mmCIF file of C-alpha atoms in Angstrom:
data_model
loop_
_atom_site.group_PDB
_atom_site.id
_atom_site.type_symbol
_atom_site.label_atom_id
_atom_site.label_comp_id
_atom_site.label_asym_id
_atom_site.label_seq_id
_atom_site.Cartn_x
_atom_site.Cartn_y
_atom_site.Cartn_z
ATOM 1 C CA UNK E 1 96.821 110.060 106.064
ATOM 2 C CA UNK E 2 95.749 109.765 102.424
ATOM 3 C CA UNK E 3 93.133 112.108 100.970
ATOM 4 C CA UNK E 4 89.570 111.154 101.939
ATOM 5 C CA UNK E 5 87.898 109.036 99.274
ATOM 6 C CA UNK E 6 84.418 107.539 99.002
ATOM 7 C CA UNK E 7 84.362 103.734 98.987
ATOM 8 C CA UNK E 8 81.413 101.479 98.191
ATOM 9 C CA UNK E 9 81.707 97.950 99.581
ATOM 10 C CA UNK E 10 79.162 95.445 98.256
ATOM 11 C CA UNK E 11 78.731 92.551 100.655
ATOM 12 C CA UNK E 12 79.874 95.046 103.282
ATOM 13 C CA UNK E 13 78.041 93.403 106.192
ATOM 14 C CA UNK E 14 79.717 90.052 105.615
ATOM 15 C CA UNK E 15 82.734 88.390 107.197
ATOM 16 C CA UNK E 16 85.298 90.083 104.948
ATOM 17 C CA UNK E 17 83.281 93.133 103.946
ATOM 18 C CA UNK E 18 82.619 94.403 107.463
ATOM 19 C CA UNK E 19 86.299 94.226 108.405
ATOM 20 C CA UNK E 20 87.171 96.042 105.171
ATOM 21 C CA UNK E 21 84.634 98.775 105.972
ATOM 22 C CA UNK E 22 86.219 99.217 109.414
ATOM 23 C CA UNK E 23 89.709 99.440 107.972
ATOM 24 C CA UNK E 24 88.670 102.056 105.402
ATOM 25 C CA UNK E 25 86.982 104.140 108.123
ATOM 26 C CA UNK E 26 90.124 103.873 110.258
ATOM 27 C CA UNK E 27 92.076 105.287 107.322
ATOM 28 C CA UNK E 28 89.812 108.341 107.191
ATOM 29 C CA UNK E 29 87.563 107.498 104.239
ATOM 30 C CA UNK E 30 83.805 107.624 103.688
ATOM 31 C CA UNK E 31 82.220 104.188 103.341
ATOM 32 C CA UNK E 32 78.924 102.999 101.889
ATOM 33 C CA UNK E 33 78.104 99.408 102.854
ATOM 34 C CA UNK E 34 75.770 97.668 100.385
ATOM 35 C CA UNK E 35 74.287 94.327 101.452
ATOM 36 C CA UNK E 36 71.054 92.347 101.089
ATOM 37 C CA UNK E 37 71.783 90.414 104.314
ATOM 38 C CA UNK E 38 71.523 86.996 102.712
ATOM 39 C CA UNK E 39 74.657 85.987 104.612
ATOM 40 C CA UNK E 40 75.744 89.376 105.995
ATOM 41 C CA UNK E 41 74.958 90.259 109.609
ATOM 42 C CA UNK E 42 73.829 93.581 111.064
ATOM 43 C CA UNK E 43 75.863 92.729 114.153
ATOM 44 C CA UNK E 44 79.012 92.971 112.004
ATOM 45 C CA UNK E 45 78.438 96.651 111.209
ATOM 46 C CA UNK E 46 76.466 97.941 114.214
ATOM 47 C CA UNK E 47 79.478 99.661 115.808
ATOM 48 C CA UNK E 48 80.134 101.614 112.614
ATOM 49 C CA UNK E 49 76.599 102.990 112.405
ATOM 50 C CA UNK E 50 77.475 105.862 114.768
ATOM 51 C CA UNK E 51 80.152 107.173 112.409
ATOM 52 C CA UNK E 52 79.073 110.140 110.246
ATOM 53 C CA UNK E 53 81.310 108.708 107.495
ATOM 54 C CA UNK E 54 79.508 105.345 107.305
ATOM 55 C CA UNK E 55 76.261 104.575 105.468
ATOM 56 C CA UNK E 56 74.287 101.371 105.017
ATOM 57 C CA UNK E 57 72.183 100.481 101.954
ATOM 58 C CA UNK E 58 70.055 97.341 101.838
ATOM 59 C CA UNK E 59 70.302 96.297 98.203
ATOM 60 C CA UNK E 60 70.687 93.185 96.059
ATOM 61 C CA UNK E 61 73.359 93.768 93.415
ATOM 62 C CA UNK E 62 71.526 91.617 90.884
ATOM 63 C CA UNK E 63 69.640 94.920 90.416
ATOM 64 C CA UNK E 64 71.415 98.082 89.169
ATOM 65 C CA UNK E 65 72.977 100.537 91.617
ATOM 66 C CA UNK E 66 72.708 104.299 91.158
ATOM 67 C CA UNK E 67 75.047 106.309 93.351
ATOM 68 C CA UNK E 68 78.248 108.346 93.355
ATOM 69 C CA UNK E 69 81.541 106.854 94.531
ATOM 70 C CA UNK E 70 85.273 106.955 93.905
ATOM 71 C CA UNK E 71 86.075 103.268 94.496
ATOM 72 C CA UNK E 72 84.130 100.011 94.564
ATOM 73 C CA UNK E 73 85.019 96.782 96.347
ATOM 74 C CA UNK E 74 82.751 94.022 94.997
ATOM 75 C CA UNK E 75 82.573 91.357 97.724
ATOM 76 C CA UNK E 76 78.894 90.437 97.301
ATOM 77 C CA UNK E 77 78.393 86.673 96.933
ATOM 78 C CA UNK E 78 77.784 83.798 99.341
ATOM 79 C CA UNK E 79 81.160 82.088 99.672
ATOM 80 C CA UNK E 80 80.586 78.844 101.565
ATOM 81 C CA UNK E 81 79.155 75.722 99.869
ATOM 82 C CA UNK E 82 76.218 75.430 102.271
ATOM 83 C CA UNK E 83 75.092 78.945 101.327
ATOM 84 C CA UNK E 84 75.964 79.143 97.635
ATOM 85 C CA UNK E 85 74.428 75.716 96.926
ATOM 86 C CA UNK E 86 71.170 76.593 98.721
ATOM 87 C CA UNK E 87 70.029 78.713 95.760
ATOM 88 C CA UNK E 88 72.547 78.023 92.985
ATOM 89 C CA UNK E 89 70.718 80.039 90.330
ATOM 90 C CA UNK E 90 70.769 83.113 92.566
ATOM 91 C CA UNK E 91 74.458 82.497 93.300
ATOM 92 C CA UNK E 92 75.262 82.615 89.590
ATOM 93 C CA UNK E 93 73.107 85.723 89.176
ATOM 94 C CA UNK E 94 74.946 87.423 92.042
ATOM 95 C CA UNK E 95 78.315 86.748 90.421
ATOM 96 C CA UNK E 96 77.328 87.499 86.822
ATOM 97 C CA UNK E 97 74.462 90.022 86.940
ATOM 98 C CA UNK E 98 76.096 91.538 90.006
ATOM 99 C CA UNK E 99 79.374 92.022 88.145
ATOM 100 C CA UNK E 100 77.565 93.639 85.201
ATOM 101 C CA UNK E 101 75.782 96.037 87.554
ATOM 102 C CA UNK E 102 78.826 97.121 89.572
ATOM 103 C CA UNK E 103 80.906 97.429 86.405
ATOM 104 C CA UNK E 104 78.169 99.549 84.859
ATOM 105 C CA UNK E 105 78.237 101.753 87.941
ATOM 106 C CA UNK E 106 82.043 102.046 87.763
ATOM 107 C CA UNK E 107 81.792 102.968 84.088
ATOM 108 C CA UNK E 108 79.199 105.697 84.748
ATOM 109 C CA UNK E 109 81.038 107.362 87.637
ATOM 110 C CA UNK E 110 84.605 106.520 86.489
ATOM 111 C CA UNK E 111 85.364 104.624 89.698
ATOM 112 C CA UNK E 112 88.186 102.200 90.329
ATOM 113 C CA UNK E 113 86.744 98.729 90.992
ATOM 114 C CA UNK E 114 87.988 95.633 92.834
ATOM 115 C CA UNK E 115 86.623 92.122 92.302
ATOM 116 C CA UNK E 116 86.865 89.622 95.132
ATOM 117 C CA UNK E 117 87.398 86.458 93.101
ATOM 118 C CA UNK E 118 88.325 83.090 94.535
ATOM 119 C CA UNK E 119 90.749 80.195 94.430
ATOM 120 C CA UNK E 120 87.729 78.159 93.328
ATOM 121 C CA UNK E 121 88.380 79.424 89.784
ATOM 122 C CA UNK E 122 91.190 76.821 89.748
ATOM 123 C CA UNK E 123 88.737 73.997 90.555
ATOM 124 C CA UNK E 124 90.414 70.741 91.577
ATOM 125 C CA UNK E 125 93.865 71.857 90.412
ATOM 126 C CA UNK E 126 96.136 69.716 88.292
ATOM 127 C CA UNK E 127 99.139 71.881 89.238
ATOM 128 C CA UNK E 128 100.423 72.771 92.682
ATOM 129 C CA UNK E 129 100.755 75.370 94.097
ATOM 130 C CA UNK E 130 98.382 77.390 91.959
ATOM 131 C CA UNK E 131 99.757 80.301 89.916
ATOM 132 C CA UNK E 132 97.699 83.034 88.317
ATOM 133 C CA UNK E 133 98.541 81.784 84.809
ATOM 134 C CA UNK E 134 96.928 78.390 85.519
ATOM 135 C CA UNK E 135 93.527 78.184 83.789
ATOM 136 C CA UNK E 136 91.991 75.698 86.178
ATOM 137 C CA UNK E 137 90.198 72.368 86.216
ATOM 138 C CA UNK E 138 86.547 73.146 86.901
ATOM 139 C CA UNK E 139 83.497 70.932 86.409
ATOM 140 C CA UNK E 140 81.054 73.317 84.676
ATOM 141 C CA UNK E 141 77.969 71.203 85.466
ATOM 142 C CA UNK E 142 78.751 70.046 89.014
ATOM 143 C CA UNK E 143 77.125 71.197 92.285
ATOM 144 C CA UNK E 144 79.920 73.732 92.919
ATOM 145 C CA UNK E 145 79.742 75.233 89.413
ATOM 146 C CA UNK E 146 77.281 77.988 90.380
ATOM 147 C CA UNK E 147 80.068 79.537 92.444
ATOM 148 C CA UNK E 148 83.162 78.410 90.526
ATOM 149 C CA UNK E 149 81.874 79.304 87.076
ATOM 150 C CA UNK E 150 80.027 82.375 88.328
ATOM 151 C CA UNK E 151 83.301 83.780 89.652
ATOM 152 C CA UNK E 152 85.156 82.788 86.469
ATOM 153 C CA UNK E 153 82.559 84.623 84.368
ATOM 154 C CA UNK E 154 82.800 87.653 86.652
ATOM 155 C CA UNK E 155 86.551 87.778 85.995
ATOM 156 C CA UNK E 156 85.818 87.618 82.252
ATOM 157 C CA UNK E 157 83.449 90.565 82.549
ATOM 158 C CA UNK E 158 85.949 92.603 84.537
ATOM 159 C CA UNK E 159 88.677 92.128 81.953
ATOM 160 C CA UNK E 160 86.312 92.790 79.040
ATOM 161 C CA UNK E 161 85.138 96.036 80.650
ATOM 162 C CA UNK E 162 88.806 96.920 81.158
ATOM 163 C CA UNK E 163 89.669 96.238 77.508
ATOM 164 C CA UNK E 164 86.494 97.674 76.004
ATOM 165 C CA UNK E 165 85.825 100.640 78.295
ATOM 166 C CA UNK E 166 89.249 101.254 79.845
ATOM 167 C CA UNK E 167 87.906 100.624 83.344
ATOM 168 C CA UNK E 168 90.409 100.649 86.189
ATOM 169 C CA UNK E 169 90.055 97.126 87.588
ATOM 170 C CA UNK E 170 91.720 95.010 90.266
ATOM 171 C CA UNK E 171 91.032 91.260 90.530
ATOM 172 C CA UNK E 172 92.127 89.223 93.561
ATOM 173 C CA UNK E 173 91.748 85.455 93.964
ATOM 174 C CA UNK E 174 91.116 84.725 97.622
ATOM 175 C CA UNK E 175 92.226 81.463 99.212
ATOM 176 C CA UNK E 176 90.844 80.086 102.504
ATOM 177 C CA UNK E 177 90.462 82.918 105.003
ATOM 178 C CA UNK E 178 89.330 82.699 108.615
ATOM 179 C CA UNK E 179 88.817 84.918 111.633
ATOM 180 C CA UNK E 180 86.161 86.495 113.860
ATOM 181 C CA UNK E 181 82.735 87.150 112.264
ATOM 182 C CA UNK E 182 82.647 83.931 110.303
ATOM 183 C CA UNK E 183 79.094 82.589 110.495
ATOM 184 C CA UNK E 184 78.478 79.722 112.905
ATOM 185 C CA UNK E 185 76.564 77.797 110.236
ATOM 186 C CA UNK E 186 78.620 78.682 107.151
ATOM 187 C CA UNK E 187 79.941 75.161 106.613
ATOM 188 C CA UNK E 188 83.587 76.201 106.167
ATOM 189 C CA UNK E 189 86.198 73.949 107.625
ATOM 190 C CA UNK E 190 87.629 76.327 110.264
ATOM 191 C CA UNK E 191 84.249 77.411 111.640
ATOM 192 C CA UNK E 192 82.890 73.849 111.474
ATOM 193 C CA UNK E 193 85.796 72.436 113.449
ATOM 194 C CA UNK E 194 85.796 75.201 116.063
ATOM 195 C CA UNK E 195 82.049 74.949 116.699
ATOM 196 C CA UNK E 196 82.179 71.149 116.870
ATOM 197 C CA UNK E 197 85.171 71.274 119.223
ATOM 198 C CA UNK E 198 83.619 73.860 121.541
ATOM 199 C CA UNK E 199 80.472 71.714 121.756
ATOM 200 C CA UNK E 200 82.586 68.553 122.259
ATOM 201 C CA UNK E 201 80.828 67.066 119.237
ATOM 202 C CA UNK E 202 82.593 64.757 116.763
ATOM 203 C CA UNK E 203 84.892 66.630 114.370
ATOM 204 C CA UNK E 204 83.653 65.819 110.858
ATOM 205 C CA UNK E 205 86.411 65.081 108.335
ATOM 206 C CA UNK E 206 85.459 64.430 104.721
ATOM 207 C CA UNK E 207 87.629 61.873 102.968
ATOM 208 C CA UNK E 208 90.663 60.659 104.908
ATOM 209 C CA UNK E 209 91.691 64.136 106.057
ATOM 210 C CA UNK E 210 94.843 64.177 103.928
ATOM 211 C CA UNK E 211 93.556 66.892 101.563
ATOM 212 C CA UNK E 212 95.394 70.176 102.112
ATOM 213 C CA UNK E 213 94.366 73.788 102.544
ATOM 214 C CA UNK E 214 96.136 77.031 103.389
ATOM 215 C CA UNK E 215 94.597 79.380 105.924
ATOM 216 C CA UNK E 216 94.985 83.173 105.844
ATOM 217 C CA UNK E 217 93.949 85.341 108.787
ATOM 218 C CA UNK E 218 91.402 88.018 107.895
ATOM 219 C CA UNK E 219 93.505 91.040 108.903
ATOM 220 C CA UNK E 220 96.334 89.949 106.601
ATOM 221 C CA UNK E 221 93.873 89.595 103.722
ATOM 222 C CA UNK E 222 92.236 92.992 104.250
ATOM 223 C CA UNK E 223 95.655 94.667 104.263
ATOM 224 C CA UNK E 224 96.294 93.064 100.860
ATOM 225 C CA UNK E 225 92.922 94.309 99.517
ATOM 226 C CA UNK E 226 93.818 97.892 100.310
ATOM 227 C CA UNK E 227 97.368 97.571 98.979
ATOM 228 C CA UNK E 228 96.042 96.193 95.689
ATOM 229 C CA UNK E 229 93.485 98.994 95.389
ATOM 230 C CA UNK E 230 96.318 101.497 95.804
ATOM 231 C CA UNK E 231 98.503 100.033 93.033
ATOM 232 C CA UNK E 232 99.096 101.830 89.771
ATOM 233 C CA UNK E 233 96.240 101.598 87.252
ATOM 234 C CA UNK E 234 98.409 99.455 84.998
ATOM 235 C CA UNK E 235 98.182 96.585 87.514
ATOM 236 C CA UNK E 236 94.928 94.695 87.103
ATOM 237 C CA UNK E 237 95.682 91.239 88.494
ATOM 238 C CA UNK E 238 94.468 88.621 88.829
ATOM 239 C CA UNK E 239 96.585 88.143 91.928
ATOM 240 C CA UNK E 240 96.488 85.288 94.435
ATOM 241 C CA UNK E 241 95.913 86.195 98.078
ATOM 242 C CA UNK E 242 96.344 83.549 100.735
ATOM 243 C CA UNK E 243 98.774 81.938 103.113
ATOM 244 C CA UNK E 244 101.087 79.534 101.242
ATOM 245 C CA UNK E 245 101.708 77.404 104.342
ATOM 246 C CA UNK E 246 99.799 74.157 103.852
ATOM 247 C CA UNK E 247 98.053 72.004 106.434
ATOM 248 C CA UNK E 248 96.154 68.775 106.011
ATOM 249 C CA UNK E 249 92.556 68.947 107.150
ATOM 250 C CA UNK E 250 93.386 66.378 109.828
ATOM 251 C CA UNK E 251 96.208 68.583 111.140
ATOM 252 C CA UNK E 252 93.778 71.497 111.389
ATOM 253 C CA UNK E 253 91.309 69.356 113.336
ATOM 254 C CA UNK E 254 94.019 68.225 115.766
ATOM 255 C CA UNK E 255 95.265 71.800 116.314
ATOM 256 C CA UNK E 256 91.735 73.029 117.079
ATOM 257 C CA UNK E 257 90.983 70.123 119.418
ATOM 258 C CA UNK E 258 94.193 70.912 121.292
ATOM 259 C CA UNK E 259 93.613 74.685 121.454
ATOM 260 C CA UNK E 260 90.012 74.344 122.675
ATOM 261 C CA UNK E 261 90.772 71.564 125.165
ATOM 262 C CA UNK E 262 87.936 69.628 123.542
ATOM 263 C CA UNK E 263 87.021 65.999 124.129
ATOM 264 C CA UNK E 264 85.836 65.720 120.513
ATOM 265 C CA UNK E 265 86.774 62.662 118.464
ATOM 266 C CA UNK E 266 87.395 62.694 114.717
ATOM 267 C CA UNK E 267 84.650 61.221 112.523
ATOM 268 C CA UNK E 268 85.233 60.433 108.841
ATOM 269 C CA UNK E 269 82.629 60.918 106.088
ATOM 270 C CA UNK E 270 82.715 60.576 102.269
ATOM 271 C CA UNK E 271 84.415 63.363 100.318
ATOM 272 C CA UNK E 272 81.904 65.712 98.596
ATOM 273 C CA UNK E 273 81.778 65.791 94.797
ATOM 274 C CA UNK E 274 84.496 67.933 93.164
ATOM 275 C CA UNK E 275 86.065 68.847 96.518
ATOM 276 C CA UNK E 276 89.696 69.782 95.711
ATOM 277 C CA UNK E 277 92.429 67.549 97.148
ATOM 278 C CA UNK E 278 95.075 70.281 97.226
ATOM 279 C CA UNK E 279 94.701 74.031 97.492
ATOM 280 C CA UNK E 280 97.592 76.396 98.117
ATOM 281 C CA UNK E 281 98.515 79.719 96.493
ATOM 282 C CA UNK E 282 101.687 80.769 94.805
ATOM 283 C CA UNK E 283 101.855 84.365 96.100
ATOM 284 C CA UNK E 284 104.989 85.439 94.235
ATOM 285 C CA UNK E 285 103.041 88.094 92.307
ATOM 286 C CA UNK E 286 101.591 89.630 95.496
ATOM 287 C CA UNK E 287 105.019 89.597 97.129
ATOM 288 C CA UNK E 288 106.556 91.327 94.128
ATOM 289 C CA UNK E 289 103.779 93.821 93.358
ATOM 290 C CA UNK E 290 102.480 94.916 96.775
ATOM 291 C CA UNK E 291 105.237 93.590 99.039
ATOM 292 C CA UNK E 292 102.710 91.406 100.842
ATOM 293 C CA UNK E 293 103.171 88.158 102.740
ATOM 294 C CA UNK E 294 100.730 86.986 105.443
ATOM 295 C CA UNK E 295 102.267 87.521 108.875
ATOM 296 C CA UNK E 296 99.809 85.747 111.195
ATOM 297 C CA UNK E 297 100.645 82.098 112.038
ATOM 298 C CA UNK E 298 97.646 79.755 112.068
ATOM 299 C CA UNK E 299 97.764 79.189 115.820
ATOM 300 C CA UNK E 300 97.876 82.972 116.499
ATOM 301 C CA UNK E 301 94.922 83.652 114.233
ATOM 302 C CA UNK E 302 92.916 80.803 115.722
ATOM 303 C CA UNK E 303 93.069 82.322 119.231
ATOM 304 C CA UNK E 304 90.740 85.294 118.563
ATOM 305 C CA UNK E 305 88.662 83.166 116.185
ATOM 306 C CA UNK E 306 88.023 80.519 118.850
ATOM 307 C CA UNK E 307 87.293 83.263 121.419
ATOM 308 C CA UNK E 308 84.753 84.809 119.014
ATOM 309 C CA UNK E 309 82.887 81.529 118.490
ATOM 310 C CA UNK E 310 83.009 80.722 122.200
ATOM 311 C CA UNK E 311 81.318 84.036 122.933
ATOM 312 C CA UNK E 312 78.684 83.474 120.239
ATOM 313 C CA UNK E 313 77.868 79.971 121.486
ATOM 314 C CA UNK E 314 77.520 81.160 125.066
ATOM 315 C CA UNK E 315 74.772 83.663 124.185
#
C-alpha cells in the first residue's frame, strides 16, 4: 500500500466524485469531499461517513477554499446539459472562478492538482477520432458554451498556473461515462434511455440516431484518474479518457431495450443545437503513458447500471 496521503475531491458527492472518494479510501488515504450538492447526492457518500478517514465539507468552489491537503481532484461542475444550462452563468463561474480558487489553494499548500476536463472542449469535431492536439470546433455563444468554454478556460488557467507558478497539474478530458449513481433526471443519453425503458415509455432519440458516442464504465475511468495522478510531475496532459469503441445512439437504445425487456418504442425528435454528430477518443496517449485501456464492455457495464436505476425507480 502506498503512503497515506490527504486528498481533496471537489464535486465529491457526485456521480464520479463519490466513486473516486471510495477508491481513495480503499487505497488507505484520507479524503475530504467538498460539494455544494447542486447535483451531488448525500446518498452517494453516506456509507463513507462512518470512516474516520473521510470528511465532508459543504462548500461552493466559486468561493475560496482554505484548508491543508496533499492532492486535489477538481471534479466540481454540473456535467449534463439539463443541469449546466439551467443556470449557465453559474456554470461558467464554477469552471472559471472554481479553477482559480482550487489553483490558488494548490499554490498555497504546494499540492498536486487534477482537472476533470471534458471531451466537450472539442465541440462538434471536424476530425475523428479526437486527439489531444486537436483545438476543437466550439460555438462560443451557443447554449452549450457555458460548459464547453468554461472547461476550455479552466484548462487555460491550469496550464498558466503550471507555467507561471510551477504548479504540478494533471488535466484529463473525459468522454461519455456511465454507471451506478448517475442521476435519474440528468438528461444524459444512457440514464435517459434506461429510465425510459424501465418505465416502458418511448425512447427519445434526437436526430436520426446515427450520431455516435463512446461509453466508458465508471470504474475504468476512476482507475485512470488515479493512474494519472500518480504519474511523474513532468506529465501534465491533457489526456483523453474514454472508451474508443463507438456506438450509434440508435444502437445504444436497441441494446438497452433488449437488456431491460422493455416494450418501449423509439421516438425521434429534432437534434439540439450544436449537438456533436461524432464523439470518440483517441486514447493512444493514455495507453502509452499510464498503460490504460478500458476493460468493461458496454453490455457488462450496463448490467449494474440498469440494476441501480431499477432499484431507484422502485422506491
